[in-house]
Every structure is written in structure tokens, then in C-alpha cells.
CSV table of C-alpha atoms in Angstrom, one decimal:
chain,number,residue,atom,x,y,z
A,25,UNK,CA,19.1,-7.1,-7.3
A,26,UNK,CA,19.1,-5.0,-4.6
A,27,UNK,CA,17.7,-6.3,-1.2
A,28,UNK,CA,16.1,-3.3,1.3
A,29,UNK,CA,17.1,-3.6,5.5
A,30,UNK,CA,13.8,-5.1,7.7
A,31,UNK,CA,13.2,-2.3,9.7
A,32,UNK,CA,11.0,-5.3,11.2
A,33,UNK,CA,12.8,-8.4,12.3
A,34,UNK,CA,10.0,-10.4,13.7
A,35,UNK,CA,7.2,-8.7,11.6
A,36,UNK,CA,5.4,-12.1,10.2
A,37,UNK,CA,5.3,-13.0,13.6
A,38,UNK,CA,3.8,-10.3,14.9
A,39,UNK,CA,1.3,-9.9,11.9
A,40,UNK,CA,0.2,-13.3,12.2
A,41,UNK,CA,-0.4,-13.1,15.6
A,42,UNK,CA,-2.7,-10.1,15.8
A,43,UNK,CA,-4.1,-9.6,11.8
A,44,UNK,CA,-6.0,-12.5,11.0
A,45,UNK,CA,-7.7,-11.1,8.3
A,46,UNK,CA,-7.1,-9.6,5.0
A,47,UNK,CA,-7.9,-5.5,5.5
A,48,UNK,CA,-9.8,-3.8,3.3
A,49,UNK,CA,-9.5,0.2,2.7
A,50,UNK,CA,-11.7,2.7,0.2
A,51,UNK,CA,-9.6,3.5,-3.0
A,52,UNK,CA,-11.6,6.7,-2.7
A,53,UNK,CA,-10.4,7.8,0.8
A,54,UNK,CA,-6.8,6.2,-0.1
A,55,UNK,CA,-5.4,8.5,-2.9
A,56,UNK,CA,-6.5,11.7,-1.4
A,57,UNK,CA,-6.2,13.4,2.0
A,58,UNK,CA,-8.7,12.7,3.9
A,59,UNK,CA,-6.9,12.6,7.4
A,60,UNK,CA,-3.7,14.3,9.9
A,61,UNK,CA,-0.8,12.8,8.9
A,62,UNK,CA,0.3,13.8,12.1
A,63,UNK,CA,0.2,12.6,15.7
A,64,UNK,CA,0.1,16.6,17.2
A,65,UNK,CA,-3.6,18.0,17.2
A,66,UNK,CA,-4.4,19.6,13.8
A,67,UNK,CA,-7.2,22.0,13.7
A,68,UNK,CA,-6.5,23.6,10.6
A,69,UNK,CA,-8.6,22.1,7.7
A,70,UNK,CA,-7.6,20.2,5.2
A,71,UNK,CA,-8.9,21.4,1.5
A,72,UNK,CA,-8.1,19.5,-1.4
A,73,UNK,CA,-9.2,19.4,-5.2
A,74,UNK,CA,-8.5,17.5,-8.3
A,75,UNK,CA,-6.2,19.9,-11.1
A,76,UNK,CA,-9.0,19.3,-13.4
A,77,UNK,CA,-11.4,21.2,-10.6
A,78,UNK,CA,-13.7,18.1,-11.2
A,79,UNK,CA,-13.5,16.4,-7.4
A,80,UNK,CA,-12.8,18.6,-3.9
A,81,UNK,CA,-12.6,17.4,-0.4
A,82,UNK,CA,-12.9,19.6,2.6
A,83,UNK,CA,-12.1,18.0,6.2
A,84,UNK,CA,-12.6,20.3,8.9
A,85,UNK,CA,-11.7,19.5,12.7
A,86,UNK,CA,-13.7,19.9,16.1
A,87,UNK,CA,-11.7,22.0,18.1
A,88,UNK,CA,-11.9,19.9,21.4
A,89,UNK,CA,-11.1,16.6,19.9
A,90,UNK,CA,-8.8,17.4,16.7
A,91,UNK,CA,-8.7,16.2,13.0
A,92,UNK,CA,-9.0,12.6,13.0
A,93,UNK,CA,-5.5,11.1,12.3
A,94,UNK,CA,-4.6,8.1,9.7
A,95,UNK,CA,-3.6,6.0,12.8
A,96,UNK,CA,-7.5,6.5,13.4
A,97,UNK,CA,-8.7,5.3,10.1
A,98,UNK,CA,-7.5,1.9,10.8
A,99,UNK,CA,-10.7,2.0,12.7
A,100,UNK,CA,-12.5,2.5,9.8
A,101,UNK,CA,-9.6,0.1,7.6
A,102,UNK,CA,-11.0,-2.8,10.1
A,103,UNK,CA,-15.0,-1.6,9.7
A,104,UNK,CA,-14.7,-1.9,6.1
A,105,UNK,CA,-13.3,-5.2,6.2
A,106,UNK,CA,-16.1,-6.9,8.7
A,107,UNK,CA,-18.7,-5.1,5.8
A,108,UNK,CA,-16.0,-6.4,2.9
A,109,UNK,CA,-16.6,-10.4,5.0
A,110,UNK,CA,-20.4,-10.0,5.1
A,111,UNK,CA,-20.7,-9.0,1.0
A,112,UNK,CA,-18.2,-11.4,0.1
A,113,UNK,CA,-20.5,-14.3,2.4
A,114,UNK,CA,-23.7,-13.5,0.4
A,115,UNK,CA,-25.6,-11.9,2.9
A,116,UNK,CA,-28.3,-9.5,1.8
A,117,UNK,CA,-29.4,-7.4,4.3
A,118,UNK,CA,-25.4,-5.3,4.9
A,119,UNK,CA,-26.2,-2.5,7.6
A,120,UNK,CA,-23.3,0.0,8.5
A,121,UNK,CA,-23.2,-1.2,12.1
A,122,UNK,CA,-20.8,-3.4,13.6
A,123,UNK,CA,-20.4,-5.0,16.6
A,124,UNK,CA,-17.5,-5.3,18.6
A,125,UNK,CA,-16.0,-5.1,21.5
A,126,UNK,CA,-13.3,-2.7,22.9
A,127,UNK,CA,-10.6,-6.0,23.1
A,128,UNK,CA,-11.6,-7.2,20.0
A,129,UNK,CA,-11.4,-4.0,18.0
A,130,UNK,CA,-8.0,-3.4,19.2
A,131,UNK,CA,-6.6,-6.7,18.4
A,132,UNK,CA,-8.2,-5.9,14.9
A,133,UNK,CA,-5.9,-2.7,14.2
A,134,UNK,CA,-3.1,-4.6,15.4
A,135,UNK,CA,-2.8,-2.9,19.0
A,136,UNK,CA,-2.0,-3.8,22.4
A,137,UNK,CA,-4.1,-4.0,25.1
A,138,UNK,CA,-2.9,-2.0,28.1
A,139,UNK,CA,-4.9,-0.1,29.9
A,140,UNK,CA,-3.5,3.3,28.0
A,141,UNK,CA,-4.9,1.7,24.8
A,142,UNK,CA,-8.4,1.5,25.6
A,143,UNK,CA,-8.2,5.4,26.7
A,144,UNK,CA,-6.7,6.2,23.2
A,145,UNK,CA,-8.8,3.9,21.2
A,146,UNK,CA,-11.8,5.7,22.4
A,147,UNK,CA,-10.2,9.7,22.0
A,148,UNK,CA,-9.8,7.8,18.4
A,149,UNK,CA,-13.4,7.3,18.0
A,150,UNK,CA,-14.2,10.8,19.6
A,151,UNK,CA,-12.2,12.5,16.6
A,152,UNK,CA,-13.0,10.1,13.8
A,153,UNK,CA,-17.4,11.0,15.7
A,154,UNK,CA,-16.1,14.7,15.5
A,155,UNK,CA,-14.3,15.0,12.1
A,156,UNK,CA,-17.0,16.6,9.6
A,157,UNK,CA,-16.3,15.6,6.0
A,158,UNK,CA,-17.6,17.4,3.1
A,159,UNK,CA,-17.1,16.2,-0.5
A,160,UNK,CA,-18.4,15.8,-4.2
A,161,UNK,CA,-17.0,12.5,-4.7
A,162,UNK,CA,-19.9,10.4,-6.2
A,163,UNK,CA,-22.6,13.1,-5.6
A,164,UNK,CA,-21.3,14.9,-9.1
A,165,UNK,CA,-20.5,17.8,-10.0
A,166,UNK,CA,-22.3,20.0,-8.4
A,167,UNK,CA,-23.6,18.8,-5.7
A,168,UNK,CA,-21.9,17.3,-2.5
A,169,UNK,CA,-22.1,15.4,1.0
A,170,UNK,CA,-21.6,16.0,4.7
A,171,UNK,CA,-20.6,13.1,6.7
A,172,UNK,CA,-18.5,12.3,10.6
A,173,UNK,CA,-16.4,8.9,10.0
A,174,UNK,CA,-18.5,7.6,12.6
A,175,UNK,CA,-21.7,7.9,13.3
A,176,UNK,CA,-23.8,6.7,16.8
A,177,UNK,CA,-21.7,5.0,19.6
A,178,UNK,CA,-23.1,3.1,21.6
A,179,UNK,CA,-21.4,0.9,24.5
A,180,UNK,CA,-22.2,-1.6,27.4
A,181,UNK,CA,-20.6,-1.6,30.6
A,182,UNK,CA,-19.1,1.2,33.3
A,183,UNK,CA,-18.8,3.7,30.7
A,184,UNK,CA,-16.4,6.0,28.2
A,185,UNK,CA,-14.5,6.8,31.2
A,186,UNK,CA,-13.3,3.4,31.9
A,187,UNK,CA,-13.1,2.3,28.1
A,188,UNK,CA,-11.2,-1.0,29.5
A,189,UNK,CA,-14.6,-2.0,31.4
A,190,UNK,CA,-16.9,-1.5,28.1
A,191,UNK,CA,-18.1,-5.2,27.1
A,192,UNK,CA,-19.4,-4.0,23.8
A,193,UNK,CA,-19.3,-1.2,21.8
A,194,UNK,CA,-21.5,-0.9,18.4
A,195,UNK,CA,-19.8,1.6,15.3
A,196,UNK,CA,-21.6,3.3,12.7
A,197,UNK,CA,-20.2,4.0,9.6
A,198,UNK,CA,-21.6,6.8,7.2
A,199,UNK,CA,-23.6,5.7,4.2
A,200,UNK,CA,-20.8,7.7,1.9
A,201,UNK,CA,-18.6,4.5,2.9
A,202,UNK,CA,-20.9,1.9,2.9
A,203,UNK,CA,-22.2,2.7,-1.0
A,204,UNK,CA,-18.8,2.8,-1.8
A,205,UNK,CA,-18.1,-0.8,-0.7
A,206,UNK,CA,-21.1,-1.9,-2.3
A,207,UNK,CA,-20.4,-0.5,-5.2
A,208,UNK,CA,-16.8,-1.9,-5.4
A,209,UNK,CA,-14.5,0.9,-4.3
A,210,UNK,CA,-12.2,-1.5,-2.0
A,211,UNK,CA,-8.8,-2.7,-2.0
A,212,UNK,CA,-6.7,-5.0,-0.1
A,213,UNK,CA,-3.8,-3.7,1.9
A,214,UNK,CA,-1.2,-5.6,3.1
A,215,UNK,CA,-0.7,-6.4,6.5
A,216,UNK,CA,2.4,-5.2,7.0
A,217,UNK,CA,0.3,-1.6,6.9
A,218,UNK,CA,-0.2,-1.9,10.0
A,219,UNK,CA,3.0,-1.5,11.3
A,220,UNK,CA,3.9,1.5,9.2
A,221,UNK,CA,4.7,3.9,12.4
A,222,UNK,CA,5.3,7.0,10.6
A,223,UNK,CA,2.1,9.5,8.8
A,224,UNK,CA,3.8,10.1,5.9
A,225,UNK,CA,4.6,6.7,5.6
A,226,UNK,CA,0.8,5.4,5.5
A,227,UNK,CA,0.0,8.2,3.3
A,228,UNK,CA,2.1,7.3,0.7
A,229,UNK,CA,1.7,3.7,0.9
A,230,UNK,CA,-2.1,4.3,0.4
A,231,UNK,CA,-1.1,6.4,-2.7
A,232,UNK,CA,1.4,3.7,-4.2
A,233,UNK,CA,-1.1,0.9,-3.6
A,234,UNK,CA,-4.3,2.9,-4.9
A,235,UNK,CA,-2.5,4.2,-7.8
A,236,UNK,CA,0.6,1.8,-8.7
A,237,UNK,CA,-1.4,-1.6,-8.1
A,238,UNK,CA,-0.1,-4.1,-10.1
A,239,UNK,CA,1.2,-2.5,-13.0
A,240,UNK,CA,4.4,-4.5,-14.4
A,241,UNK,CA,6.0,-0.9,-15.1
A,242,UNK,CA,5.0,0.9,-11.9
A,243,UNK,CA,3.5,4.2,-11.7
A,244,UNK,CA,5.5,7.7,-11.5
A,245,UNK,CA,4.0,10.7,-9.4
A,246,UNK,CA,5.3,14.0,-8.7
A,247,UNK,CA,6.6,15.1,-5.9
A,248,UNK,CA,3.9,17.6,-5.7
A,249,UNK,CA,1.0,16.1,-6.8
A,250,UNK,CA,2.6,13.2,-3.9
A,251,UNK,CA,2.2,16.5,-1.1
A,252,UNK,CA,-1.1,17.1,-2.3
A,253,UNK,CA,-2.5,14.0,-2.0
A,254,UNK,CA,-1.3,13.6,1.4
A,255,UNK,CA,-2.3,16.5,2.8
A,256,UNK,CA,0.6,17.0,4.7
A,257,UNK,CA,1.0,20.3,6.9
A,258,UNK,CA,5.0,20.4,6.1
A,259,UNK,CA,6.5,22.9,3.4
A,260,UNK,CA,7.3,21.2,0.3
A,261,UNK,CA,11.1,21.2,0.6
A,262,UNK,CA,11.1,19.2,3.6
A,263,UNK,CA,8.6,16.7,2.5
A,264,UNK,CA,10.6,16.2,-0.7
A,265,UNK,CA,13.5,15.4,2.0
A,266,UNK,CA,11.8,13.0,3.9
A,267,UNK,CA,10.5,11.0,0.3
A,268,UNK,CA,13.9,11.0,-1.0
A,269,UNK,CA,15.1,9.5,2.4
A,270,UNK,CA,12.1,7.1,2.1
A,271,UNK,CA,13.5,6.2,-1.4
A,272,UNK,CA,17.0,5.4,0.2
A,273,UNK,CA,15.6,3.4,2.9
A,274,UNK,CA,13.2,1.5,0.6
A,275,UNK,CA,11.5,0.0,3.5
A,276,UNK,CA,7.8,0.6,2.1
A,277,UNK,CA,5.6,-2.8,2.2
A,278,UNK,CA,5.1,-4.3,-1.3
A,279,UNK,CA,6.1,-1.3,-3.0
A,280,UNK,CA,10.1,-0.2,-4.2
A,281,UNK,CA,10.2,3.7,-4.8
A,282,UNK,CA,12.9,4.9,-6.9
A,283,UNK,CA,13.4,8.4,-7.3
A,284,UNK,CA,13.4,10.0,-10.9
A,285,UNK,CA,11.8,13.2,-13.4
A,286,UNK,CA,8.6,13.4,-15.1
A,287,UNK,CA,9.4,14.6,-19.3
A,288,UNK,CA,9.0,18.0,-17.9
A,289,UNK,CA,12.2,17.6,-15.8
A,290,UNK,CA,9.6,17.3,-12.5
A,291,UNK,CA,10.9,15.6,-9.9
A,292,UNK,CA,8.9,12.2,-9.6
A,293,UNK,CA,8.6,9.4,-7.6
A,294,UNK,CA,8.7,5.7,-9.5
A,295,UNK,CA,6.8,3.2,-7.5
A,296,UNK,CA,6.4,-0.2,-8.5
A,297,UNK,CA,5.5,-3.7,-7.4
A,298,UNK,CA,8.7,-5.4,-6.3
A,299,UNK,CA,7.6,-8.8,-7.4
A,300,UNK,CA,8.1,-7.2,-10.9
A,301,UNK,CA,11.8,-6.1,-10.0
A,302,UNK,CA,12.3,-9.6,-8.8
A,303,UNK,CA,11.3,-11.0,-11.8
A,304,UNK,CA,13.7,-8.1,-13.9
A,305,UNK,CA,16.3,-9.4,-11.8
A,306,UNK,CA,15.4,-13.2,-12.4
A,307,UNK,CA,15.6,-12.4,-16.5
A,308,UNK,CA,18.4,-10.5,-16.2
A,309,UNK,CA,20.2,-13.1,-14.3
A,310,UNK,CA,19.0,-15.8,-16.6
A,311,UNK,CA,20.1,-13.6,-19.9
A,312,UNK,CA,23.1,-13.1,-18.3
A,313,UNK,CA,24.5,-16.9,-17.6
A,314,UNK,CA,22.6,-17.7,-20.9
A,315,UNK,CA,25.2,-15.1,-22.7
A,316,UNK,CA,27.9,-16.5,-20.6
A,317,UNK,CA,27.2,-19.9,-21.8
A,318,UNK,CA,26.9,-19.1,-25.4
A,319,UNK,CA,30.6,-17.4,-25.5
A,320,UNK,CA,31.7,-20.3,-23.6
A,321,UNK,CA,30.2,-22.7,-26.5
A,322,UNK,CA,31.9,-20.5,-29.3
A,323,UNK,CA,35.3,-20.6,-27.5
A,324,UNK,CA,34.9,-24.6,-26.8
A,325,UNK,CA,33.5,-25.0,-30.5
A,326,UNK,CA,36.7,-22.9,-32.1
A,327,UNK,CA,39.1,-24.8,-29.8
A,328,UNK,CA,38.1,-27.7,-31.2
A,329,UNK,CA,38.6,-26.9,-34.6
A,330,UNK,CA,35.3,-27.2,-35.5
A,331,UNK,CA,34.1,-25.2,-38.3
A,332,UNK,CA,33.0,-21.4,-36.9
A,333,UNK,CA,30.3,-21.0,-39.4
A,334,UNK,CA,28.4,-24.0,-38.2
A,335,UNK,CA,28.3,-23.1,-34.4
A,336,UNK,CA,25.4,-20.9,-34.8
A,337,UNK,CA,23.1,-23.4,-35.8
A,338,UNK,CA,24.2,-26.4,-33.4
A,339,UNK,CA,24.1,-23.7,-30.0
A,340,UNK,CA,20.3,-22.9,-31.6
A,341,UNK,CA,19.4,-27.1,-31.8
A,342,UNK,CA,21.4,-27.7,-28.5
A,343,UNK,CA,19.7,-25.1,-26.7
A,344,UNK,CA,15.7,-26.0,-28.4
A,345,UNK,CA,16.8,-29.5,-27.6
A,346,UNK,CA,16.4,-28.8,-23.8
A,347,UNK,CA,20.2,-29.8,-23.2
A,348,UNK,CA,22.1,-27.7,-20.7
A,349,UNK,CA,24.5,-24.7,-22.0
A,350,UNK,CA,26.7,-26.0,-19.5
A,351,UNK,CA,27.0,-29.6,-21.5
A,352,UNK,CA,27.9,-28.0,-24.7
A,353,UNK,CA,31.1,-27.1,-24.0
A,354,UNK,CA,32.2,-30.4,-23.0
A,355,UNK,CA,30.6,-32.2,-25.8
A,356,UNK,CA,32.5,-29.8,-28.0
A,357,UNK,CA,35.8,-31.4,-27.1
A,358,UNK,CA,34.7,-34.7,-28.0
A,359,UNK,CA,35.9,-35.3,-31.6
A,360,UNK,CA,33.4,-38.1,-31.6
A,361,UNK,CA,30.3,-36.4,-30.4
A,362,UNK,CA,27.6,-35.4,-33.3
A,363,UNK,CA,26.8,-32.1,-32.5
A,364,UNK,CA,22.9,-31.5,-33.7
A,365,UNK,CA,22.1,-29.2,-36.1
């Protein structure tokens, strides 16, 4: 089996240390491009819609602030999961506010806390405030609904200007994302997520994991349904580049990309689970020593002069027996060994 490089030496450390907590995202917002991925100011709007016409997404920017980023949803990525913690407790009355502080919130998203951070966490909530969202997705067919990524801010302590000085801050979330956690429309990322540095990166991990789950064959996408979904601003030769690079490297969390063709000749992207390659490998390798051991046998049975046509059925009661392939060899050459059959 092929092993991948850790792009991330100490990355359980670090994970450990700062994500305490499973994170939770919205499959809805995960397989379809609902944010930049890209850290350069995007005004342009994003437009998106299903190929059977059925589902569309608009995202359109504020010109001040900018298109809120996918480095900026793990705001929302950390919302979901305190709403996620209070469903999953039993409580009845789940609002879409939370309460946090600034600290806390940026230890959440895995972040450090520098003085620098607290200014970017909060142009982060500006643009995820500013970012108008406008979509069918559970209103049906024809109808649709308008929505910011946050709603109401509110904050205690010197002010927006000095983030680091805020001693609470209370999010809103819109009630778009809130039915959909009621209604089930959550998955769990893994934590290593949050260490994905690159746009592209997070966007096609959110695909993989929406899409490719935990099927024992993997899921195959094309390489331009995969720039669609993302969203990305690039032309389509370059982002096929950078996947096929990502399918050398093979550094995505959980998830082993492979590069390959639809029937139509397409190029696709394979991604699959790679507990499942493990366990390929583990068969494989298990096939492999249990062939080796049965030509062994034969070779030990024939040397000594045992009849060939009988080796068959002792390798079958040896091996149902629970004895070791290993063993039968040497209780071959034992003329006075009974061999079951």
C-alpha cells in the first residue's frame, strides 16, 4: 500500500490541543459553492445551478467588505456544532444565537490568539454579516430565500475597534441553517479540516466528504462538475492542474483521490475512504502469503512423495482446521505425520 507524506508532523498535537470537539458542517452548504475560495477580495458573484436546473445558488458580495471566504465559514462550521451539542443534549427550546466570546471563538476554529487575529476574526464576521445569499434549496421549485451568514452582532466591552477588548460577543445564525440542522442536514468533519491551508483544498474536501462518505468503493466526479461545485474563479485548465497535483500529493484528510475517466472518457476524480484501501491492502496481503503458502504445501507435499492427487483435500482440512500454512510444510516431511483429510 501506498503511504502519503504528513504535510503535518505534529498535527494530533496540535488538533488536540485547540479542537476539542467534533465539528459539524451543512451537507447543503458543503457540496456546492457557497463561498471565495480565495484569500484576495472577490466581488464578483458566485452563480451556481444543478444540470437538472432543479436547485440554484446566487452569492453576491458587499463591495466594502468582500465575499465571505471558506476560511470564514469555520465560523459558521463551529456555530453549527454548539446548535449540533444542544440538539444532541435534548434540549427543546434551540434558538440560532450563541454566545461566545472573541477568545473562545477563536480557539474554536483552531486559531491563535494574537492581537492580528482578533482584527481578522471580526473583518470575518463583517463579510460573512455582509454576504447576501439567495437560494431555492428547500424553498422548492419556484420559490426561494434571501439570507446574510450572520445575522445581529452584538458585543460587550471597548468595542469593534479593539476586538481583543470585547468580553462577549453573541452570533446569529439565519433560520435557512438552523431548519437545516433540525431537520438533519449535518455531517461530521474531521478535525484535521482545520488545518487545510489552501481554498481549493477545503472545497474539495467538503465535496469528497459530502459526496464520497463512506462508500467501500468511493465516489468518482468530474473534473468539471468538481470546478463547479467549488466555485472557483480559476479557468478550468489550471484547476485541473492543481487537482491532479493534489492527487500526487494525496495529502487530503480521510480521503485518497486517485485520478481516472468517467465511461465517457471524462476526466474524473476517484475519491474514496482510505480505511477501505487499507483494508484492500490487508486482503491483498493476506491472499497473497495465503497463495504463497499453499505452493509451498504442494512443493513440500510432492517432495515427500506423497500422492499429488490427495494434497488438495488435506491443504482444505489443514487450513479449516485452524492450523498455520506455515506448519504444513513441515509436517509434510514427516513420513509419520497423518495428514487430515
Amino acid at each position: 500500500m501506498s503511504t502519503r507524506s504528513d504535510p503535518h508532523p505534529v498535527r494530533d498535537f496540535f488538533i488536540s490541543d485547540l479542537i476539542d470537539y467534533a465539528p459539524k458542517d451543512s451537507t447543503d452548504m458543503m457540496e456546492r459553492p457557497f463561498f471565495s475560495i480565495s484569500k484576495r477580495k472577490r466581488n464578483k458573484p458566485i452563480s451556481y445551478e444543478t444540470p437538472d436546473g432543479k436547485l440554484w445558488i446566487k452569492v453576491n458580495a458587499n463591495p466594502t467588505h468582500g465575499m465571505a471566504t471558506i476560511w470564514d465559514a469555520d465560523i459558521l462550521i463551529w456555530c453549527i456544532s454548539k446548535i449540533v451539542a444542544q440538539k444532541d443534549a435534548g434540549k427543546n427550546d434551540i434558538r440560532p444565537v450563541i454566545h461566545t466570546t472573541p477568545y473562545e471563538l477563536l480557539r474554536g476554529i483552531a486559531r491563535s490568539t494574537g492581537g492580528q487575529d482578533y482584527v481578522e476574526l471580526m473583518k470575518a464576521i463583517r463579510r460573512l454579516r455582509t454576504t447576501e445569499v439567495e437560494t431555492n434549496i428547500r424553498a422548492g421549485k419556484r420559490r426561494y430565500t434571501a439570507f446574510h451568514y450572520l445575522g445581529d452582532i452584538e458585543g460587550e466591552g471597548e468595542g469593534a475597534e479593539d476586538p481583543e477588548q470585547l468580553k462577549t460577543l453573541t452570533l446569529r445564525v439565519p433560520d435557512w441553517l438552523l431548519d437545516g440542522i433540525m431537520v438533519g442536514n449535518i455531517l461530521t468533519l474531521d478535525r484535521e479540516y482545520f488545518l487545510l491551508t489552501g481554498g481549493i483544498e477545503r472545497a474539495i474536501y467538503r465535496v469528497a466528504r459530502k459526496h464520497s462518505g463512506a462508500q467501500p468503493h468511493g465516489w468518482v466526479c468530474k473534473m468539471t462538475t468538481l470546478y463547479e461545485k467549488t466555485g472557483s474563479e480559476s479557468p478550468l485548465k489550471k484547476f485541473t492542474f492543481r487537482i491532479r497535483e493534489m492527487c500526487r500529493s494525496d495529502e487530503l484528510p480521510r480521503y485518497a483521490m486517485r485520478e481516472t475517466k468517467t465511461q465517457d472518457g471524462s476526466p474524473a476524480v476517484l475519491f474514496i475512504d482510505r480505511a477501505f484501501l487499507e483494508e484492500k491492502a490487508a486482503e491483498r496481503k493476506s491472499a497473497d502469503t495465503s497463495q504463497r503458502g499453499r505452493e509451498d504445501g504442494r512443493a513440500a507435499w510432492i517432495d515427500a512423495e506423497r500422492d499429488p492427487r490427495g494434497f488438495d483435500d488435506a491443504w482444505s482440512a489443514w487450513v479449516e482446521g485452524g492450523f498455520s500454512p506455515e506448519e504444513f510444510a513441515l509436517a509434510c516431511s514427516d513420513k509419520r505425520a497423518v495428514m487430515p483429510a
